[in-house]
Short mmCIF file of N, CA and C in Angstrom, two decimals:
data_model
loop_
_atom_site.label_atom_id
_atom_site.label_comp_id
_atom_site.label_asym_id
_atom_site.label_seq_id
_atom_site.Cartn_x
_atom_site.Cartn_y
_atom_site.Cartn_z
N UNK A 1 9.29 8.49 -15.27
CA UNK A 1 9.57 7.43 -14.34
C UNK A 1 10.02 6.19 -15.12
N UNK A 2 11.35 5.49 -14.63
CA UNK A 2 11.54 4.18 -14.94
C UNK A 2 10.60 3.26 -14.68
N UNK A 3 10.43 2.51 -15.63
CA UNK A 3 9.15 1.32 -15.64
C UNK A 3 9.89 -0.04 -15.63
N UNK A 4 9.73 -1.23 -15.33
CA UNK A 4 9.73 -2.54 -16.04
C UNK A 4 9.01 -3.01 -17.07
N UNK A 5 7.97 -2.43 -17.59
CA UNK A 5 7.05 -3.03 -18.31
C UNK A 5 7.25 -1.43 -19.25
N UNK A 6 8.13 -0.24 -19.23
CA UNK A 6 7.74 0.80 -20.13
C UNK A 6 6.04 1.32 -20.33
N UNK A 7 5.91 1.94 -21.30
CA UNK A 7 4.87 2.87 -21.48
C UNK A 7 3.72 1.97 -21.28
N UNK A 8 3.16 0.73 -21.22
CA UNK A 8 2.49 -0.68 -20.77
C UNK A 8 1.64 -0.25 -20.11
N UNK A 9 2.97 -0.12 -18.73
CA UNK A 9 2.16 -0.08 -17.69
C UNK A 9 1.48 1.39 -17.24
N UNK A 10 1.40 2.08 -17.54
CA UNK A 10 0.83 3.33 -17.42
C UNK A 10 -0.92 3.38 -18.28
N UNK A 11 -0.39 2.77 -19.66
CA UNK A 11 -1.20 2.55 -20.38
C UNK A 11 -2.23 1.77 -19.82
N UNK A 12 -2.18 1.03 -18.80
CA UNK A 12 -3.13 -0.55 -18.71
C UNK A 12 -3.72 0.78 -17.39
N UNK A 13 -2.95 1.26 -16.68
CA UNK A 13 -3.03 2.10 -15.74
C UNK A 13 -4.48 3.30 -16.15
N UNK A 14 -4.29 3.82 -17.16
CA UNK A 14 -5.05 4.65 -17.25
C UNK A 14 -6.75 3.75 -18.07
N UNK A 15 -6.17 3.08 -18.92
CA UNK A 15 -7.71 2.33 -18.96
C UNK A 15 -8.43 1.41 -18.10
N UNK A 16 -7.99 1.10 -16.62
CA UNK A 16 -8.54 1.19 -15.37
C UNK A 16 -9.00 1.96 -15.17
N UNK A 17 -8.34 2.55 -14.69
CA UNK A 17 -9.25 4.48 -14.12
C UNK A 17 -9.97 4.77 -14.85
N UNK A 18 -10.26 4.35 -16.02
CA UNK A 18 -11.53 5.42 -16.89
C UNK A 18 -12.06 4.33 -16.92
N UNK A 19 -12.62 3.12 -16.39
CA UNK A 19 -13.59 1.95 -16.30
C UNK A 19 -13.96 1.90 -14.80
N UNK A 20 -13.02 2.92 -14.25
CA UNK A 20 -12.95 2.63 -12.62
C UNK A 20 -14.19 3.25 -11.47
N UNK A 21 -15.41 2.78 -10.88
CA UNK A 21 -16.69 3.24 -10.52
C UNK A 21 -15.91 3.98 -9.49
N UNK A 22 -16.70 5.31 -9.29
CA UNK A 22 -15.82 5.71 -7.65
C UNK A 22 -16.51 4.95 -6.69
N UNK A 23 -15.24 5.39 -6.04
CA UNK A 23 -15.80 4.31 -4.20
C UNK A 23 -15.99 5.71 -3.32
N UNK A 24 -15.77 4.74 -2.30
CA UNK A 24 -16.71 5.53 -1.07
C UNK A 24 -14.90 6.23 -0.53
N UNK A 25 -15.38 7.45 0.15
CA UNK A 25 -14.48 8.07 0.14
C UNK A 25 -13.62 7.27 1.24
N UNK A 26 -12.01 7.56 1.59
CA UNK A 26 -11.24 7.22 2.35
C UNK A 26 -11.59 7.89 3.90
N UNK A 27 -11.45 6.80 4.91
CA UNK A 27 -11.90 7.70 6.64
C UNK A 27 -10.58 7.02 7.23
N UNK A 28 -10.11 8.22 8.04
CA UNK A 28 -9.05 8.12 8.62
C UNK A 28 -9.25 7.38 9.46
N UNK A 29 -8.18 6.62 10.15
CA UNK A 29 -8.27 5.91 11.50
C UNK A 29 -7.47 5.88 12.25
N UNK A 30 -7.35 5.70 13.64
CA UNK A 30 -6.70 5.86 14.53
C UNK A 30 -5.94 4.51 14.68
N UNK A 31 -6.81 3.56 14.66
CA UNK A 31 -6.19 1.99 14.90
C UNK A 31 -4.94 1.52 13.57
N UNK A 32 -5.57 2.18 12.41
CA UNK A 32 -4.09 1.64 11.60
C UNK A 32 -3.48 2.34 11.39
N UNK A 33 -3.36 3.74 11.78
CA UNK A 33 -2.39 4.84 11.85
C UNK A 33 -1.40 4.07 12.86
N UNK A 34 -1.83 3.94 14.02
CA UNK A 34 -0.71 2.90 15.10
C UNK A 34 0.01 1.44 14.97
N UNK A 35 -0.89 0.89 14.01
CA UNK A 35 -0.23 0.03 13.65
C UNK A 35 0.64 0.19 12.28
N UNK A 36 0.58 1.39 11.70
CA UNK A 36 1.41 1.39 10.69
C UNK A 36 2.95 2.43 11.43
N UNK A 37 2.02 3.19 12.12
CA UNK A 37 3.28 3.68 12.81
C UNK A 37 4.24 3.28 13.71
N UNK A 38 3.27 1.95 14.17
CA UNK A 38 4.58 0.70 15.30
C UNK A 38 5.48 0.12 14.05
N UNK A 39 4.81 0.00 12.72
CA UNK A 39 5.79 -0.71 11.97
C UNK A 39 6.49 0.19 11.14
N UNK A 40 6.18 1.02 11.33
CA UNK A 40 6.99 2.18 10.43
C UNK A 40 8.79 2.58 11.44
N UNK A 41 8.02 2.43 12.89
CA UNK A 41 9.64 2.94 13.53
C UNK A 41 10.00 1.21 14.04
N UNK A 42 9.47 0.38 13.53
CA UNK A 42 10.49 -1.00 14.16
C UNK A 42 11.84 -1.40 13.11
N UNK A 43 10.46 -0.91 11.40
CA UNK A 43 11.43 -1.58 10.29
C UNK A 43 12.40 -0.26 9.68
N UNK A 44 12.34 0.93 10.04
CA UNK A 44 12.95 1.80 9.60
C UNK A 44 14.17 1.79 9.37
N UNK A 45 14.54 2.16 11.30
CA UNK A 45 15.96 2.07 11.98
C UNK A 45 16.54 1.06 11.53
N UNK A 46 15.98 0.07 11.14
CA UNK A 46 16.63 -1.63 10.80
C UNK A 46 16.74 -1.83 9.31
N UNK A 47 16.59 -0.58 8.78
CA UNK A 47 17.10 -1.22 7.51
C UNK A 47 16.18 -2.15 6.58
N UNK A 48 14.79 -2.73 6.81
CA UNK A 48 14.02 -3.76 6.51
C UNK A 48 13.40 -2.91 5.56
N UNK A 49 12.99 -3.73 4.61
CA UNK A 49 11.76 -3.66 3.62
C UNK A 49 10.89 -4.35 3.37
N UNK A 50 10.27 -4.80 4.59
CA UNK A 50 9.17 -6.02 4.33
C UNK A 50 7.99 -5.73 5.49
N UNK A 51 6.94 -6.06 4.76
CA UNK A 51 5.76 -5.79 5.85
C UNK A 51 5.72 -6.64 7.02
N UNK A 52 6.83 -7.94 6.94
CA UNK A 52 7.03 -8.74 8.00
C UNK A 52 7.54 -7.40 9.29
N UNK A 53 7.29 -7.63 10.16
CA UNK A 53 8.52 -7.27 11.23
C UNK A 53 9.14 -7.66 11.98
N UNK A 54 10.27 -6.83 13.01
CA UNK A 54 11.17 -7.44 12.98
C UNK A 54 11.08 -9.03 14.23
N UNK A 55 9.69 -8.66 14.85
CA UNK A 55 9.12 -9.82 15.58
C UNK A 55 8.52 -10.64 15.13
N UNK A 56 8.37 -10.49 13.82
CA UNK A 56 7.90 -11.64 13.01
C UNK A 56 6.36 -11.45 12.95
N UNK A 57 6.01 -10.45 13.35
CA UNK A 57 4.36 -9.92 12.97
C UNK A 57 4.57 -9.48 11.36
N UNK A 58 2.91 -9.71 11.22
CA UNK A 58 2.44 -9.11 10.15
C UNK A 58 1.12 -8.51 10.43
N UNK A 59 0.98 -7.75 9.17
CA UNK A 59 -0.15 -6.67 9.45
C UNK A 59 -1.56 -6.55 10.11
N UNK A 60 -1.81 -8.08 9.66
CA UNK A 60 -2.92 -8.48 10.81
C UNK A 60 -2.98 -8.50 12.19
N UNK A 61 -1.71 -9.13 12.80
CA UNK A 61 -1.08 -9.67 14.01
C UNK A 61 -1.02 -7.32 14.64
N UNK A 62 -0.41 -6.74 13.90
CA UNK A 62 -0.88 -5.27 14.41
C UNK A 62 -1.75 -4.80 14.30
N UNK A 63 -3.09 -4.39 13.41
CA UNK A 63 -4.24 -4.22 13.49
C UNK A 63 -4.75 -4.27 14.42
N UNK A 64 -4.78 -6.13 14.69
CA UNK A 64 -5.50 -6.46 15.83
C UNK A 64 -4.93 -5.95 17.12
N UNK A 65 -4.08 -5.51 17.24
CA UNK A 65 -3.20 -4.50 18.71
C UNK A 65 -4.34 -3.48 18.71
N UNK A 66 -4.62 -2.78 18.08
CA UNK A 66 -5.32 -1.52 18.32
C UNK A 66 -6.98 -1.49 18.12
N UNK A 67 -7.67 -2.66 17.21
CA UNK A 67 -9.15 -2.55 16.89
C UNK A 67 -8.98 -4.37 16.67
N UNK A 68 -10.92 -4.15 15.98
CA UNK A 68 -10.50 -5.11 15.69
C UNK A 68 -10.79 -5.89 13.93
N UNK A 69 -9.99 -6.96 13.92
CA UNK A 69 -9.40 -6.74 12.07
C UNK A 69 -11.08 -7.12 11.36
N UNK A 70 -10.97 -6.77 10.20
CA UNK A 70 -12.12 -7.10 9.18
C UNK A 70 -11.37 -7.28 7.87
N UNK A 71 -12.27 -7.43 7.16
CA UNK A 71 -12.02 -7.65 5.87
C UNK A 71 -11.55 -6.38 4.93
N UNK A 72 -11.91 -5.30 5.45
CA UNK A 72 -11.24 -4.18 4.47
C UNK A 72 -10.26 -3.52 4.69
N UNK A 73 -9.42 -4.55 4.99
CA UNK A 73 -8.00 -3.53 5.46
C UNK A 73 -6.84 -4.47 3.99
N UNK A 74 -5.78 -3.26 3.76
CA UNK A 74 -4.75 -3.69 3.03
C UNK A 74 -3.42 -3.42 2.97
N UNK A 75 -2.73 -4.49 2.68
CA UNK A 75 -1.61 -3.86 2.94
C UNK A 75 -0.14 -3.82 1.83
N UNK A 76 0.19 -2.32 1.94
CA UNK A 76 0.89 -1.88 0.73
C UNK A 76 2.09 -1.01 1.17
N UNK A 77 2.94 -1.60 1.33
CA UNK A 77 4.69 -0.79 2.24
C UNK A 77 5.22 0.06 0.79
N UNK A 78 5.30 1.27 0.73
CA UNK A 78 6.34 1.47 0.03
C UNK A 78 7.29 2.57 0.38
N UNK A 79 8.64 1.72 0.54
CA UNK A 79 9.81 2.19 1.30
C UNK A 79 11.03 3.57 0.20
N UNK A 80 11.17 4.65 1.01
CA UNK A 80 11.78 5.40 -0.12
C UNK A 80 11.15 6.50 0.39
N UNK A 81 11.97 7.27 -0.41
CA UNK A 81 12.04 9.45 -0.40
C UNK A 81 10.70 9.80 -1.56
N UNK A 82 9.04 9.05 -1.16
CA UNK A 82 8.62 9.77 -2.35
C UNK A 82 6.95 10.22 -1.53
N UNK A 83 6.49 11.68 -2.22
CA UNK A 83 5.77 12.42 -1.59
C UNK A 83 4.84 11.42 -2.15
N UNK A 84 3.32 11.70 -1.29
CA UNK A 84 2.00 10.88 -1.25
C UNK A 84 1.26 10.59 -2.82
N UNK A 85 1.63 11.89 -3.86
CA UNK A 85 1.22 11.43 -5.17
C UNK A 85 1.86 10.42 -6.23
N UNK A 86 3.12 10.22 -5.47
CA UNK A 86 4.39 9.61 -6.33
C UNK A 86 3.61 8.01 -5.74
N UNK A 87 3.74 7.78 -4.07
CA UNK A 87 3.09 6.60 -3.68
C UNK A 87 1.63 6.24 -4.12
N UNK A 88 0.71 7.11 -4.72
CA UNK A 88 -0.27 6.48 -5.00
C UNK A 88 -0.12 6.07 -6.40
N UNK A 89 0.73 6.66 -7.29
CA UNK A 89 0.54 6.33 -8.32
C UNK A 89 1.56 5.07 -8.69
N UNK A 90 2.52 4.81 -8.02
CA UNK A 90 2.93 3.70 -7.86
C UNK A 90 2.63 2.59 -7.58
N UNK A 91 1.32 2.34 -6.55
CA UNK A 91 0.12 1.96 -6.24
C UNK A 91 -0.35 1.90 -7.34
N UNK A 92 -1.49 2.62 -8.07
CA UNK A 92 -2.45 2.22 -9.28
C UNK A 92 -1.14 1.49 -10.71
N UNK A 93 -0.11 1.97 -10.69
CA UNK A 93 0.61 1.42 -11.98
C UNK A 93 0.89 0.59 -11.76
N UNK A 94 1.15 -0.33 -10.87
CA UNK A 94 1.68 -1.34 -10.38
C UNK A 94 2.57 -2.11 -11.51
N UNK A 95 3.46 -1.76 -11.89
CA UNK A 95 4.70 -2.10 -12.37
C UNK A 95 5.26 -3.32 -12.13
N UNK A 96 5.10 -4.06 -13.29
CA UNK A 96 5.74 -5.34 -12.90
C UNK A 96 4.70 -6.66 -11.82
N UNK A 97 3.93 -6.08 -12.20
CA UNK A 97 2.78 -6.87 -10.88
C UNK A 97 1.78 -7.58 -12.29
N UNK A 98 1.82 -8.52 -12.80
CA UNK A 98 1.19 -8.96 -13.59
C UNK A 98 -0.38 -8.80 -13.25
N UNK A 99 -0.83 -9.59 -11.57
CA UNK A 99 -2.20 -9.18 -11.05
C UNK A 99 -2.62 -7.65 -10.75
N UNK A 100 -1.40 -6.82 -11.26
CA UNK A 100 -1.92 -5.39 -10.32
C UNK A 100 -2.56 -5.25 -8.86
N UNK A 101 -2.09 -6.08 -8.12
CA UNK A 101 -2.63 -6.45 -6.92
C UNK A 101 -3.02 -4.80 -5.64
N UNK A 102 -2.16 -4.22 -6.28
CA UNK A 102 -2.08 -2.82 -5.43
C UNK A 102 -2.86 -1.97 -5.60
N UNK A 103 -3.66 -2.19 -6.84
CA UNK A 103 -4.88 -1.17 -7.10
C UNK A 103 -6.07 -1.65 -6.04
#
């Protein structure tokens, strides 16, 4: 994979994960499945790449459509042809993200 930061960021990547405590496992949900899926077919068709949409909501402003919001929700768009292991690990490497904000 092309990097901005080269072999760096993989590197900083993996000595996270081996400092990294496990968490509590992932539970599916119904409420941000809908709100990711209202924003998944508004910004698609349109060409957009931004978690804004095209009504000028953001992720909170949908959440709250379906439940209601708390503190452990996050939000991480990534637009493109890539299967679920390619997106997570794009996620933990966070490339070019000085804070690594996506981990």
């Amino acid at each position: 994979m092309h990097t901005h930061e080269g072999p760096k960021a993989y590197q900083h990547a993996l000595s996270f994960l081996e400092k990294q405590r496990p968490l509590k496992p992932i539970k599916w949900s119904d409420e941000l499945y809908n709100a990711c899926r209202d924003h998944a077919y508004d910004v698609g068709p349109k060409g957009m790449t931004s978690s804004r949409g095209s009504d000028g909501s953001y992720p909170t402003k949908r959440i709250a459509r379906y439940g209601v919001l708390d503190s452990s929700w996050a939000d991480s768009c990534i637009f493109g042809a890539l299967n679920p292991m390619e997106a997570l690990e794009r996620l933990i490497v966070c490339d070019g993200q000085p804070q690594r904000g996506f981990r």
